[in-house]
XYZ file of C-alpha atoms in Angstrom:
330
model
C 0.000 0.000 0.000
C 1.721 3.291 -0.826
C 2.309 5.658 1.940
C 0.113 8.761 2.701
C 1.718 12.246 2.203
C 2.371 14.627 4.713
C 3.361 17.805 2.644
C 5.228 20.798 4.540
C 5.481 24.329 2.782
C 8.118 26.220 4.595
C 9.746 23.393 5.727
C 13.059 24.957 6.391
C 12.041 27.929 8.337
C 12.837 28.076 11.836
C 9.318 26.988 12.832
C 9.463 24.505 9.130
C 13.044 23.158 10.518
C 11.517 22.412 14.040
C 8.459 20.727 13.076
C 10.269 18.487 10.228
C 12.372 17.076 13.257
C 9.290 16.648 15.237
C 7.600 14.597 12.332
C 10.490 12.613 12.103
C 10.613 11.533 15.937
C 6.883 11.191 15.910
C 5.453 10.044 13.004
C 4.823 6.555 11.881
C 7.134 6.435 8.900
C 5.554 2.782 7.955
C 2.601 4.727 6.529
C 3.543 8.342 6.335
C 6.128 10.170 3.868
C 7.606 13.842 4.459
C 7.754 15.926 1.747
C 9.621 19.181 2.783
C 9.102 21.971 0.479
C 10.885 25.529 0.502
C 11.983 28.222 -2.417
C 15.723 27.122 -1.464
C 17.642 24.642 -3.972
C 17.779 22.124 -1.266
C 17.191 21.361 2.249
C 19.428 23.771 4.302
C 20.324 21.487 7.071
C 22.116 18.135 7.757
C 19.159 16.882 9.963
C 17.091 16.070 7.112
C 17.592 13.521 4.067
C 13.906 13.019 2.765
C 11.765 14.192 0.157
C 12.477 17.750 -0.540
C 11.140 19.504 -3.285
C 11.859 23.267 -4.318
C 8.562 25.378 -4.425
C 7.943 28.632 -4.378
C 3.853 29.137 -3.278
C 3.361 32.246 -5.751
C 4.077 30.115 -8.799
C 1.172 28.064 -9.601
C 3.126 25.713 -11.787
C 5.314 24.688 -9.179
C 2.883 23.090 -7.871
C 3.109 20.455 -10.307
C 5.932 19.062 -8.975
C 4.078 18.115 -5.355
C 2.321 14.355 -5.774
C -1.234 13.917 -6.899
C -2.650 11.603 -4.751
C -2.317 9.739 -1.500
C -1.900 13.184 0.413
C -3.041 13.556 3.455
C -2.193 17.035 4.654
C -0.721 19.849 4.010
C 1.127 22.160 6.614
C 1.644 25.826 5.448
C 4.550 27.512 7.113
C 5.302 29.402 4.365
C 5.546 33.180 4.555
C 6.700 36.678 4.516
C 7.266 37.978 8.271
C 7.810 41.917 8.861
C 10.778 40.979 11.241
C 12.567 39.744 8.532
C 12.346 42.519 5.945
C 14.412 44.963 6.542
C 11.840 47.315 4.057
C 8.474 47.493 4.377
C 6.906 46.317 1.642
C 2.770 45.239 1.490
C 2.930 43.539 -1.856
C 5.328 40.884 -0.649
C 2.159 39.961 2.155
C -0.450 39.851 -0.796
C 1.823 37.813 -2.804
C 2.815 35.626 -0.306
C -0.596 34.931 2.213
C -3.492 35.905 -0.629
C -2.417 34.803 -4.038
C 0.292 31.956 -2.584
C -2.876 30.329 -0.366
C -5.458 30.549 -2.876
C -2.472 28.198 -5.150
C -2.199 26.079 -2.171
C -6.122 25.706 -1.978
C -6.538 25.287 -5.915
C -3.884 21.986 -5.420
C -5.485 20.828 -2.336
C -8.665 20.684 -4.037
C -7.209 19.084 -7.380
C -5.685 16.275 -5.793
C -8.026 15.944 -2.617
C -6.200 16.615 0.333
C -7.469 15.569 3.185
C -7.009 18.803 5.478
C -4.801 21.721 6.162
C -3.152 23.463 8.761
C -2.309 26.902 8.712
C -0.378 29.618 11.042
C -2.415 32.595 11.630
C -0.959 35.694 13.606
C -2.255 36.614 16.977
C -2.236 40.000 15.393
C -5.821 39.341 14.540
C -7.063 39.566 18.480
C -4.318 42.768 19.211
C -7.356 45.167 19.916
C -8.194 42.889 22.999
C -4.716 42.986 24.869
C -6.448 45.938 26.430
C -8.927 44.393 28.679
C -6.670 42.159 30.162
C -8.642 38.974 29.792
C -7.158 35.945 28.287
C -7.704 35.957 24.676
C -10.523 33.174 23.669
C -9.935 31.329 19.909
C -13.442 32.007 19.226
C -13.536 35.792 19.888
C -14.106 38.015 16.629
C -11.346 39.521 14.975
C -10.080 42.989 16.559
C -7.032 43.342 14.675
C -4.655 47.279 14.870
C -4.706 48.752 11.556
C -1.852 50.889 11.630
C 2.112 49.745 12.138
C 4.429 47.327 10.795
C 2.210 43.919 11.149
C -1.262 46.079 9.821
C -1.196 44.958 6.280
C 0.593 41.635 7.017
C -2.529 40.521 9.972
C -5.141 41.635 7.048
C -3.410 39.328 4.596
C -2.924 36.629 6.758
C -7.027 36.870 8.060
C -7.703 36.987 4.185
C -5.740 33.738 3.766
C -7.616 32.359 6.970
C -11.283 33.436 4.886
C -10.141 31.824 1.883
C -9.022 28.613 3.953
C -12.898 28.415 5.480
C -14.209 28.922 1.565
C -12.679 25.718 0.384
C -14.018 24.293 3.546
C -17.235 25.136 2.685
C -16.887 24.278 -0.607
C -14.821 21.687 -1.585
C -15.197 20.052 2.349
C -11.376 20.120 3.289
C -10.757 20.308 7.022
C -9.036 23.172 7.614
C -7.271 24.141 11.610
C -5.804 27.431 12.103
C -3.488 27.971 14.781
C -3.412 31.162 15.885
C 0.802 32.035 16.863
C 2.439 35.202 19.261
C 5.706 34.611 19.398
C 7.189 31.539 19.207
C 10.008 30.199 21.883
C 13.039 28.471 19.716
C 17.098 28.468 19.937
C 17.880 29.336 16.312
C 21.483 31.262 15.191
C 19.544 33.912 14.156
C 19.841 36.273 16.717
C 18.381 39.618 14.959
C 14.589 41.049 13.451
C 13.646 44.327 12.112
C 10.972 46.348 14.090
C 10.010 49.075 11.302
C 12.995 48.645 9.002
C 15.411 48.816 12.074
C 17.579 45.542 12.801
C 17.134 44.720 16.281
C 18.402 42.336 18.614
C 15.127 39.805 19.635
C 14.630 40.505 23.318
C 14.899 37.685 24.720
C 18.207 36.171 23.109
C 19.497 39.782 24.109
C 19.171 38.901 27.919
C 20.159 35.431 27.381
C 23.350 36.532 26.143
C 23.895 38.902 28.728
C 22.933 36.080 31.713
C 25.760 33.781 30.080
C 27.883 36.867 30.293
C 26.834 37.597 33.782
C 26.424 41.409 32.881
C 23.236 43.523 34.371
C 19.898 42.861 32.810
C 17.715 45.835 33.139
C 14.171 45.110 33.716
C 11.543 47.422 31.933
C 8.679 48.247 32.766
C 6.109 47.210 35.426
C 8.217 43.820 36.330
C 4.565 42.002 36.723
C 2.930 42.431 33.802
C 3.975 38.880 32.130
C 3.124 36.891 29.006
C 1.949 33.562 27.598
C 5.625 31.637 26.532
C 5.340 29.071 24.043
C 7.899 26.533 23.231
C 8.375 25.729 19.463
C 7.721 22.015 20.463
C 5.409 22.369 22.508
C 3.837 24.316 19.228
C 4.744 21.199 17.060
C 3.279 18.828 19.526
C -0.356 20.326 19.138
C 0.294 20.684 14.880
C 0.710 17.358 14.916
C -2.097 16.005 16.695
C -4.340 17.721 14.301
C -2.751 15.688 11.547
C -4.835 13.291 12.997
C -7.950 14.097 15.130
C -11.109 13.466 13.892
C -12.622 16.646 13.128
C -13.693 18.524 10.475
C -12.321 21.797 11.638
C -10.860 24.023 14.064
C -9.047 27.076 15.540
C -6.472 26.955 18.414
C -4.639 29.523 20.179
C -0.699 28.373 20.510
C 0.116 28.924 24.187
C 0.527 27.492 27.542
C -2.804 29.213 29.291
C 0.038 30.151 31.986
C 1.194 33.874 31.944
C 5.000 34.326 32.682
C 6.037 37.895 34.181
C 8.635 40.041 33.164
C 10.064 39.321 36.694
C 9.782 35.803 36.726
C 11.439 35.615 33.068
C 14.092 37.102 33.684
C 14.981 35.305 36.875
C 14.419 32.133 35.374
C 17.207 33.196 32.509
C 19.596 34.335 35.361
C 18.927 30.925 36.981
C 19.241 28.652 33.586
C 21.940 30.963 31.811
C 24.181 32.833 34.474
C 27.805 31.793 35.744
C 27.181 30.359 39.442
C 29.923 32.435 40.508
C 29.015 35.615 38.597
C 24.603 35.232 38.288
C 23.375 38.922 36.641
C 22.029 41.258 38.500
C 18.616 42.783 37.427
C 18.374 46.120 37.275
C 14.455 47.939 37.701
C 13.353 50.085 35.298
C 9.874 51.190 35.534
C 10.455 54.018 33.427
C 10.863 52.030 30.019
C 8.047 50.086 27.821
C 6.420 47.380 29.221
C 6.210 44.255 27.660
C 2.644 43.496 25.928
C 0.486 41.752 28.690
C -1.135 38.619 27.538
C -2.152 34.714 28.459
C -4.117 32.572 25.545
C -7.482 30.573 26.406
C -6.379 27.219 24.927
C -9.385 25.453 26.782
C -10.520 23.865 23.167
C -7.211 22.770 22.053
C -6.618 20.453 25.046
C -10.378 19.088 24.478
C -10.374 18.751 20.743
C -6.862 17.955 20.335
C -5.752 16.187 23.714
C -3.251 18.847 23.854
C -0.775 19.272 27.617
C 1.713 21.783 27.523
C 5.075 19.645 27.978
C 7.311 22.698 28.642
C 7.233 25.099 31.582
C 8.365 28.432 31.519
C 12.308 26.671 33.180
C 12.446 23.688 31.462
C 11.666 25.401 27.586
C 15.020 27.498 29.242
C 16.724 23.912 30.196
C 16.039 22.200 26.574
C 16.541 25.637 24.413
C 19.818 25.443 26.428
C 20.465 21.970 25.172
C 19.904 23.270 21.580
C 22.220 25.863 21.833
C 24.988 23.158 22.155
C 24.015 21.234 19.555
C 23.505 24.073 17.373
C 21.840 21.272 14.714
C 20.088 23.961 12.966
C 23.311 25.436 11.203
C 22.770 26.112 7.489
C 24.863 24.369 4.689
């Protein structure tokens, strides 16, 4: 019997990279067959040796080259992010999420996929962080439409329409998972915040824990955060590979919020020198940190989804990663 295809678009970005290692730890490979997909050549890292076929989701006719039948699902990690574009610029987003999904949906319904799972941006809820109540999957869009992520959260809640169409449709089961920032150890150490290369926060105070150099604290020290770790993330993708529903739409989180305080002790406490732990330093004066904890009541019913990774041990096991460093490009 020939083997079902799992097909992953965006396979070797960082969350791509993470969640092709996952599959390959977790999935049955006696009945299941990767095929990583990405606009590079070939697969960037050594972790990999399957399937992988060059694609670039805005060509239509590259989508001849994925298989015709036998697929089961299709993952779609592929996109444009404002962190990494150093200029703004909106047509990339309508390229990329609007005319590169509706090519993914036109093959899905050609060769009858069975589902597929998309990445939507918390950006879409931003008009709630307000109220200070955790942010419910089923509330109605409220995204901010001005800034750097305005026309990239309208693109990506176009895609997220377009998904539900071919639900309707053409019946393909369609979950949405709904990401803030994900937690992962990758080299990449930088993003752009309005053209400007910046150093991502929290990598910045990692670096100065292991360096046992002051960490200033900004900002009202308890307002705190819901911290997902990428595997944690690729634990709940993967069980929708394979629940039996029609349909869904998950927020990617722990339900536990994390302060400012208590994330930057835990770094001193994972990261720092014994001899020589950082010191924070207050400073109430500077930004706080966006305040924030996601519902994910339906994604542990519907999915069976547990958080595996507290707040210290994502810290212990990103640690881990940063000495194997197995995400190193060719």
């Amino acid at each position: 019997m020939e083997k079902k295809k799992i097909i992953v678009l965006g396979s070797a970005g960082n969350l791509g990279m993470y969640f092709i290692d996952y599959l390959l730890e977790n999935l049955d490979m006696e009945k299941y067959e990767i095929i990583a997909t990405g606009t590079k050549a070939e697969y960037p890292y050594e972790f990999y040796k399957g399937t992988y076929i060059q694609l670039d989701i805005t060509n239509k006719e590259d989508f001849e080259k994925l298989p015709t039948n036998d697929v089961h699902a299709l993952i779609d990690f592929a996109g444009v992010l404002p962190a990494y574009l150093a200029k703004d610029d909106p047509y990339k987003y309508i390229d990329v999420n609007v005319t590169g999904t509706m090519n993914v949906l036109e093959y899905c319904r050609k060769v009858k996929v069975d589902r597929i799972i998309y990445t939507q941006t918390w950006a879409d809820l931003n008009g709630y962080l307000k109220d200070k109540k955790p942010l419910k999957p089923e509330w109605l869009r409220k995204p901010i439409y001005k800034g750097d992520h305005a026309v990239y959260a309208a693109t990506k809640c176009a895609a997220v329409d377009l998904i539900e169409c071919y639900h309707q449709m053409y019946g393909i089961k369609n979950f949405i998972f709904r990401l803030p920032n994900i937690y992962e150890y990758s080299p990449d150490m930088f993003y752009y915040v309005d053209g400007e290369k910046k150093y991502v926060s929290y990598r910045y105070i990692i670096q100065r824990a292991i360096e046992g150099k002051d960490i200033e604290m900004w900002g009202n020290p308890d307002l705190g955060k819901d911290i997902i770790y990428v595997k944690d993330l690729c634990q709940m993708i993967f069980k929708s590979l394979f629940v039996n529903r029609d349909t869904g739409i998950y927020n990617a989180g722990t339900g536990v919020k994390t302060t400012m305080k208590e994330q930057i002790e835990g770094i001193i406490k994972v990261f720092s020198p014994k001899d020589k732990p950082s010191k924070i330093i207050p400073c109430p004066e500077k930004k706080d940190c966006d305040d924030f904890v996601m519902d994910i009541t339906n994604a542990k019913e519907e999915l069976g989804y547990e958080p595996k990774y507290d707040y210290i041990s994502y810290l212990e096991d990103y640690k881990k990663e940063m000495k194997l460093n197995r995400f190193v490009r060719k």
